[in-house]
Coordinates of C-alpha atoms and ligand atoms in Angstrom, one line a residue:
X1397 CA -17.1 12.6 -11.9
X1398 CA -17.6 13.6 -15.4
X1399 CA -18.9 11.0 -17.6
X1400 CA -19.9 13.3 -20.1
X1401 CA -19.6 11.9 -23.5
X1402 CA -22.0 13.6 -25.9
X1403 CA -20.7 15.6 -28.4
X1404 CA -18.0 13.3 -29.0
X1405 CA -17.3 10.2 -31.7
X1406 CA -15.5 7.2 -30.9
X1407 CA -14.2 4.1 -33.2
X1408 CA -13.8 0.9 -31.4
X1409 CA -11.9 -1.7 -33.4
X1410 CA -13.5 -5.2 -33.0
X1411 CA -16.6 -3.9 -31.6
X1412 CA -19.4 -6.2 -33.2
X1413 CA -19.3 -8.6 -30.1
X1414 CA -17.3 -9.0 -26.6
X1415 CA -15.6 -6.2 -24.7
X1416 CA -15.6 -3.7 -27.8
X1417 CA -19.2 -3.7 -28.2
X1418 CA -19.5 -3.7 -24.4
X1419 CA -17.3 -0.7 -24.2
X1420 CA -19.7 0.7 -27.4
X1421 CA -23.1 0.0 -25.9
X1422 CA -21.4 2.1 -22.3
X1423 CA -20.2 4.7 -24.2
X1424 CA -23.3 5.2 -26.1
X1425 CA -25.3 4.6 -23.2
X1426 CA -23.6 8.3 -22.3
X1427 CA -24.4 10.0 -24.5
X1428 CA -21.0 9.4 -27.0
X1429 CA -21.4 8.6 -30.9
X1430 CA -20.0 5.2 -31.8
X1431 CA -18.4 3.6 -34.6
X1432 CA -18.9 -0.2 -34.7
X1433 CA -16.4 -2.4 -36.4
X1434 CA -16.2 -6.1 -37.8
X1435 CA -15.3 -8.3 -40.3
X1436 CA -18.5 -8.6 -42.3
X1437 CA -21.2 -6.2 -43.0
X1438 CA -23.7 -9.0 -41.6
X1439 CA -22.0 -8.9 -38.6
X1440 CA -21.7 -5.6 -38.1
X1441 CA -25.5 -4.7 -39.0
X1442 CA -26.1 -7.3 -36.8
X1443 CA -24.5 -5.6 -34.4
X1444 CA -26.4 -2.6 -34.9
X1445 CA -29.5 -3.9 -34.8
X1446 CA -28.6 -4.9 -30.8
X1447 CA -27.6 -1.7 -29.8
X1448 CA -30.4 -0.1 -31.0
X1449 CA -32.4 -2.2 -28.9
X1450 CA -30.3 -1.9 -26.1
X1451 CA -29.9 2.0 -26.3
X1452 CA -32.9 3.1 -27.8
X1453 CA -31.0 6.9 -27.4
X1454 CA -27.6 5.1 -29.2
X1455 CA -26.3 7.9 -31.9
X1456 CA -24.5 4.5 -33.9
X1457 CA -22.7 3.5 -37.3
X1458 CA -20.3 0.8 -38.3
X1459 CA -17.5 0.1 -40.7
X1460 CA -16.8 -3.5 -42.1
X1461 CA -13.0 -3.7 -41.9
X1462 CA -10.5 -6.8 -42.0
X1463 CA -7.4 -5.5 -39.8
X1464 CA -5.8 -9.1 -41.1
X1465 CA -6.2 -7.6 -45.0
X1466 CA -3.9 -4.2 -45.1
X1467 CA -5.9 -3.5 -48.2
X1468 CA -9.0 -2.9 -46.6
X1469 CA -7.4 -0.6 -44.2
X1470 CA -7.2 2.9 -46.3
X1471 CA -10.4 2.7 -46.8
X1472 CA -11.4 2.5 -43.3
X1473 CA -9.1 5.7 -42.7
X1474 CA -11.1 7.4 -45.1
X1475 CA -14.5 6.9 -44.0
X1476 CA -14.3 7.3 -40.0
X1477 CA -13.7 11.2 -40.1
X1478 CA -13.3 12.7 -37.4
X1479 CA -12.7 10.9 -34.2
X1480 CA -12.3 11.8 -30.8
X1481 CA -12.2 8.4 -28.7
X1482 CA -10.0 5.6 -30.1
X1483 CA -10.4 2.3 -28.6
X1484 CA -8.0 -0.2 -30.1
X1485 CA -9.8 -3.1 -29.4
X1486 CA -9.3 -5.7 -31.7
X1487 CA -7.1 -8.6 -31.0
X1488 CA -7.1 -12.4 -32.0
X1489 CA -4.7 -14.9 -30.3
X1490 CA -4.1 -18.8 -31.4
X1491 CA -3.4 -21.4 -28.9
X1492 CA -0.1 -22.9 -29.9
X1493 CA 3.0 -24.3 -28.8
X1494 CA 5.8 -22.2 -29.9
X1495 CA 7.8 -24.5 -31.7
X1496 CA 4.3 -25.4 -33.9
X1497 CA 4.0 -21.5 -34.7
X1498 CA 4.1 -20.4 -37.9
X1499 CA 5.8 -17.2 -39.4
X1500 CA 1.9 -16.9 -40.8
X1501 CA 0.7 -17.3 -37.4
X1502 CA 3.3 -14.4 -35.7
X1503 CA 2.7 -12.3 -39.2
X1504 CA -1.0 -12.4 -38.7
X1505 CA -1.4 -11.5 -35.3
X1506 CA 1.1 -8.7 -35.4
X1507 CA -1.0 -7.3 -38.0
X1508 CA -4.3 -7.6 -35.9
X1509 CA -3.1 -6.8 -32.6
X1510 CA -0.7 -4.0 -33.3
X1511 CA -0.2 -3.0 -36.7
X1512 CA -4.1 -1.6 -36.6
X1513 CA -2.9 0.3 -33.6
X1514 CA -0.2 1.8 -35.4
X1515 CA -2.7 2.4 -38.4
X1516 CA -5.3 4.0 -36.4
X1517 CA -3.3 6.4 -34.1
X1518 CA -1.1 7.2 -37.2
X1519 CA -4.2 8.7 -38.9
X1520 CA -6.0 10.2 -36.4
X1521 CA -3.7 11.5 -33.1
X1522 CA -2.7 14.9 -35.4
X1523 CA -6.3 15.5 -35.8
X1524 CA -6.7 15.3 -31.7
X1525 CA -3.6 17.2 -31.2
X1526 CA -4.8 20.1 -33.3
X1527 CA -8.5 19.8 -31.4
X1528 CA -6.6 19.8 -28.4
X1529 CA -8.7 16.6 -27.2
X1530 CA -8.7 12.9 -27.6
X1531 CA -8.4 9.6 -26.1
X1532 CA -6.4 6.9 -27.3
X1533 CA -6.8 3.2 -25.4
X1534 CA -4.9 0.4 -26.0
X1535 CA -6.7 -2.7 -24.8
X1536 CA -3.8 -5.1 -24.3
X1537 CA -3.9 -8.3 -21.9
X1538 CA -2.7 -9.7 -18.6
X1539 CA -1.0 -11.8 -21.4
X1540 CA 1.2 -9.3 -21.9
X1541 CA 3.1 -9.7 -18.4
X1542 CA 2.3 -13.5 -17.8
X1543 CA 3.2 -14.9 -21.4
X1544 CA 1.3 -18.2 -20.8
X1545 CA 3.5 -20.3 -23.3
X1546 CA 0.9 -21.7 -25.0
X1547 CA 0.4 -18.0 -26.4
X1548 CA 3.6 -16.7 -26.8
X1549 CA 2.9 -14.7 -29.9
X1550 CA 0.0 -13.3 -28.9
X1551 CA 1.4 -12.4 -25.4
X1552 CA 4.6 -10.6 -27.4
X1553 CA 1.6 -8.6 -29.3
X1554 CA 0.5 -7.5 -26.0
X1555 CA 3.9 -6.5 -24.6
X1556 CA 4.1 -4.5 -28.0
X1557 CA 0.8 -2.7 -27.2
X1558 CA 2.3 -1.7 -23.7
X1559 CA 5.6 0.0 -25.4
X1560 CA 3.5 1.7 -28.4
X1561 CA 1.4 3.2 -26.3
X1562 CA 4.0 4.8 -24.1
X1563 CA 5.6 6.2 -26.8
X1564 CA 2.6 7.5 -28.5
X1565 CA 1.6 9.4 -24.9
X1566 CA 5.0 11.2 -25.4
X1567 CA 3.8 12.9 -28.7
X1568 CA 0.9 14.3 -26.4
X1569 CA 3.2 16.5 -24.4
X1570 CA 1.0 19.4 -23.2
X1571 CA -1.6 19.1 -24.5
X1572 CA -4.9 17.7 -23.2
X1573 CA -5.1 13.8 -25.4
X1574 CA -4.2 11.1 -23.6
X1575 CA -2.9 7.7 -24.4
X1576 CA -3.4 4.6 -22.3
X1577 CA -3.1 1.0 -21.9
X1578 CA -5.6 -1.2 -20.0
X1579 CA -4.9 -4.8 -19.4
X1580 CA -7.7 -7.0 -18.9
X1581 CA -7.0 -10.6 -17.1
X1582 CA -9.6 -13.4 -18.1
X1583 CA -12.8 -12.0 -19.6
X1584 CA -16.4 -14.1 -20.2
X1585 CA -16.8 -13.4 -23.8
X1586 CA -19.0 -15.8 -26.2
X1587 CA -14.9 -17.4 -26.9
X1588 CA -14.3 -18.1 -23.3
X1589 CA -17.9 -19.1 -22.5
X1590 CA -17.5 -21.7 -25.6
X1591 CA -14.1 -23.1 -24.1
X1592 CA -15.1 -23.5 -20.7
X1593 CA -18.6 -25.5 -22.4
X1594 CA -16.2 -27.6 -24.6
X1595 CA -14.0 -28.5 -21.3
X1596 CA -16.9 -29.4 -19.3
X1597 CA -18.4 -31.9 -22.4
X1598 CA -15.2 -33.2 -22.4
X1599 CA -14.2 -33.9 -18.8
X1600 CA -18.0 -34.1 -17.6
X1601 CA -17.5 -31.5 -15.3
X1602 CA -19.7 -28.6 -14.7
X1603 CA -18.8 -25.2 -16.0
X1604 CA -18.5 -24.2 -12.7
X1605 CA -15.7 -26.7 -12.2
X1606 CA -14.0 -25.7 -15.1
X1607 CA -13.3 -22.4 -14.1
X1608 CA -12.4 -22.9 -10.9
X1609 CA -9.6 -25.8 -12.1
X1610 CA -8.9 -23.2 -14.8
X1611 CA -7.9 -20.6 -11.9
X1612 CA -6.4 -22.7 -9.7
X1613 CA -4.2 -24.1 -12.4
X1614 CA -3.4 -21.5 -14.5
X1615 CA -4.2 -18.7 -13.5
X1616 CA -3.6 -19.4 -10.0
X1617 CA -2.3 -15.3 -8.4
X1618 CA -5.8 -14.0 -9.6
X1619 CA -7.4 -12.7 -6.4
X1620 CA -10.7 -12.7 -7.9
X1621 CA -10.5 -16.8 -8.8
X1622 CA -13.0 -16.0 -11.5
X1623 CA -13.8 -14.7 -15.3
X1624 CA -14.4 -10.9 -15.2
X1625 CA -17.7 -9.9 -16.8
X1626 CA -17.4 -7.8 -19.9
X1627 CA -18.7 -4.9 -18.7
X1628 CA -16.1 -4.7 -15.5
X1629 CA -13.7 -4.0 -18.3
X1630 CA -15.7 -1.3 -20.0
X1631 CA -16.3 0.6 -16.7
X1632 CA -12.9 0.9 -16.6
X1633 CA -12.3 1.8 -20.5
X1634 CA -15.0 4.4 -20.2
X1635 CA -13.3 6.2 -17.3
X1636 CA -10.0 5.9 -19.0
X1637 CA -11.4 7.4 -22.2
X1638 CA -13.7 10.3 -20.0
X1639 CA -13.2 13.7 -19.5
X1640 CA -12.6 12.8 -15.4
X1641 CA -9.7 10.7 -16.6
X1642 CA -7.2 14.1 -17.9
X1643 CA -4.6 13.4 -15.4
X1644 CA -3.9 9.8 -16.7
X1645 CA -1.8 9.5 -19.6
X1646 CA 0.9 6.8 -20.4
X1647 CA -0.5 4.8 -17.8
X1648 CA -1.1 0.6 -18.1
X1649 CA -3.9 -0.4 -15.9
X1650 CA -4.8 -3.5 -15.2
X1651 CA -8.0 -4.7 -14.4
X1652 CA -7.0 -8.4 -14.2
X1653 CA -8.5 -9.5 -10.7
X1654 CA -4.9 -10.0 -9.6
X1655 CA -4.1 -12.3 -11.4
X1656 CA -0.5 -10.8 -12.5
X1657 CA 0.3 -9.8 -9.4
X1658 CA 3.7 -7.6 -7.8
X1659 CA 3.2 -4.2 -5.9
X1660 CA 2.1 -2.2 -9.0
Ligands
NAP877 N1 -11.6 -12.2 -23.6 C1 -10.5 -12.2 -22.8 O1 -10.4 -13.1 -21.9 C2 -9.5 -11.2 -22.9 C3 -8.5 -11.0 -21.9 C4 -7.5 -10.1 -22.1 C5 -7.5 -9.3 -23.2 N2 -8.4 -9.4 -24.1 C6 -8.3 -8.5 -25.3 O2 -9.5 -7.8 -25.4 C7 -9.8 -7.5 -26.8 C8 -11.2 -8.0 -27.1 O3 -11.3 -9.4 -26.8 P1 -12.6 -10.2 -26.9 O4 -12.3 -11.5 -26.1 O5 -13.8 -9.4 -26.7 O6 -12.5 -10.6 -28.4 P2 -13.5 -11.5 -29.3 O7 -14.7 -11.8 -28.5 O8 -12.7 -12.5 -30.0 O9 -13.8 -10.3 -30.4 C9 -14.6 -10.5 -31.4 C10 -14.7 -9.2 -32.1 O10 -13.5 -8.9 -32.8 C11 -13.8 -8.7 -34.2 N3 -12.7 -9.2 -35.0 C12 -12.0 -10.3 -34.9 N4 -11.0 -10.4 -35.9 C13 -11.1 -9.2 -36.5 C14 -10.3 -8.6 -37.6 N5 -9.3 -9.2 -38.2 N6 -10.7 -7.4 -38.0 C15 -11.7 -6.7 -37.4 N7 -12.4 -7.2 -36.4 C16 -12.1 -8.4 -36.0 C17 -15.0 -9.5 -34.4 O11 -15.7 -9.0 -35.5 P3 -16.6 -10.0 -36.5 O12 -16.7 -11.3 -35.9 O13 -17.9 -9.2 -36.6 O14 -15.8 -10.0 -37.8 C18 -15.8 -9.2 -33.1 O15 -16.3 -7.9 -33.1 C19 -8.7 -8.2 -27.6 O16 -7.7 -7.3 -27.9 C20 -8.2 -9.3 -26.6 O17 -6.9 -9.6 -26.9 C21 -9.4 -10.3 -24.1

C-alpha cells in the first residue's frame, strides 16, 4: 500500500474543524503539505496552532476564504498555487421543511456545497492534467441518496456533487488524476455532538439514548446503528486521494455504516 504523500500539496475546503481538518491532520501526518481553510483568519490560525501540536512534522498553511461570498473566491484562486490534492470539503446544510425554504436558503447552499466545487476544480484540474497527477474528492453525503425531507436542499446539493464529479472524471481520460465522490453517513463532529447534547437536555435522556433513538428512527438501515468517528471518514479520503488509489476514478463510495443501503 502506498501512502506516500510527501512531495505533494493539498487544499481542503472547510478544513479548520470536523472531517476537513481530520482528513488535513491524516494527510499531513504522511508526509503531504496542507492548505487549511475557514471563514475567519482566527479560526483558521487557530486551526493551525492544533496541527502543529498534533503533527509536530505537519508542512501547514491556511487561507481565510468565505465560499458563501463569490468575491472572496478569486482571491483564494490566486494564492493556493499549485495543488495536487483537492478535497472539496466544505458543505453547510439547514434543517428545514421545504415549504419554509427560502430561495436565500437554496441560493446559499448551492453556492457552498457545489459552486466551490465547480470553482476549485475549474482552476486547478488543467494544472493536474498537464502534471499528469492529481486527486480531486468530492465529499458529498448519505444525504445525497436518502433526502431526509427535512434537508431537501441540502440533500439536492449532494446529488449535485455526485453528477459533477462524474463528469469531471471524464475530462481525466488517460491520464493518471482522478476524480471521486465519497459519501459519508452520520459523522460525530463538534455539530452533531452539540445536537445530540441539546436532545438529551431536552428529553432528559442520556446521549447514549439519543443516538440510539436517532438510529433507530431515522436512520434506521445503518448497520453500524451509530455516529462514525471523524477519522473513519478520513482513512477512507486518504486512500481515495493516495497514490494506491490510481485504479479508482469516477467512483462514489460510501462510507455510511449502511445506512443507505441496496446491493451497491
Ligand atoms: N458531519 C456529518 O454528519 C456529515 C455527514 C455526511 C456528510 N458530511 C459532509 O462532510 C463535510 C464536512 O462536514 P462537517 O460536519 O465536518 O462540517 P462542519 O463541522 O460544519 O465544518 C465546519 C468547517 O467548515 C468551515 N466552513 C463552514 N462554512 C464555510 C464557508 N462558507 N466557507 C468556508 N468554510 C466554511 C468551517 O470553517 P470556520 O468555522 O473556521 O469558518 C469549519 O472549518 C460537509 O460537506 C458535510 O456536508 C457531514
Amino acid at each position: 500500500m502506498n501512502l506516500d504523500f510527501r512531495r505533494q500539496k493539498a487544499f481542503i475546503s472547510g478544513s479548520t474543524s470536523g472531517i476537513g481538518y481530520a482528513i488535513a491532520k491524516s494527510l499531513a501526518s504522511l508526509g503531504c503539505e496542507v492548505v487549511l481553510n475557514g471563514r475567519t483568519q482566527e479560526s483558521v490560525d487557530n486551526a493551525l496552532v492544533k496541527l502543529q501540536e498534533e503533527v509536530p512534522e505537519a508542512k501547514y498553511s491556511g487561507l481565510v476564504c468565505d465560499f458563501a461570498d463569490t468575491s472572496q473566491i478569486d482571491a483564494l484562486l490566486e494564492d493556493l498555487g499549485k495543488i495536487d490534492i483537492l478535497i472539496n470539503n466544505v458543505g453547510i446544510y439547514n434543517d428545514q421543511d421545504f415549504f419554509k425554504t427560502s430561495d436565500d436558503s437554496w441560493n446559499e447552499q448551492w453556492e457552498v456545497n457545489v459552486m466551490s466545487g465547480v470553482r476549485l476544480s475549474r482552476a486547478l484540474l488543467t494544472s493536474m492534467m498537464k502534471k499528469d497527477y492529481g486527486r480531486i474528492l468530492f465529499i458529498s453525503s448519505e444525504c445525497a441518496v436518502l433526502t431526509p425531507s427535512n434537508l431537501l436542499a441540502y440533500s439536492v446539493t449532494k446529488t449535485a456533487l455526485l453528477g459533477l464529479s462524474k463528469g469531471l472524471s471524464g475530462l481525466t481520460k488517460g491520464s493518471k488524476v482522478t476524480v471521486n465522490t465519497l459519501l459519508p453517513g452520520s459523522t460525530l463532529t463538534d455539530g452533531a455532538q452539540n445536537f445530540l447534547e441539546a436532545v438529551a437536555q431536552k428529553t432528559g435522556q442520556s446521549i447514549e439514548q439519543v443516538e440510539k433513538e436517532f438510529f433507530k428512527t431515522d436512520r434506521p438501515n445503518s448497520l453500524i446503528q451509530r455516529f462514525e468517528t471523524v477519522q473513519e471518514i478520513a482513512d477512507a479520503a486518504v486512500f481515495l486521494c493516495s497514490p494506491s488509489a490510481s485504479a479508482i476514478n469516477g467512483t462514489a463510495l460510501r462510507v455510511d455504516g449502511g445506512s443507505v443501503g441496496g446491493l451497491f
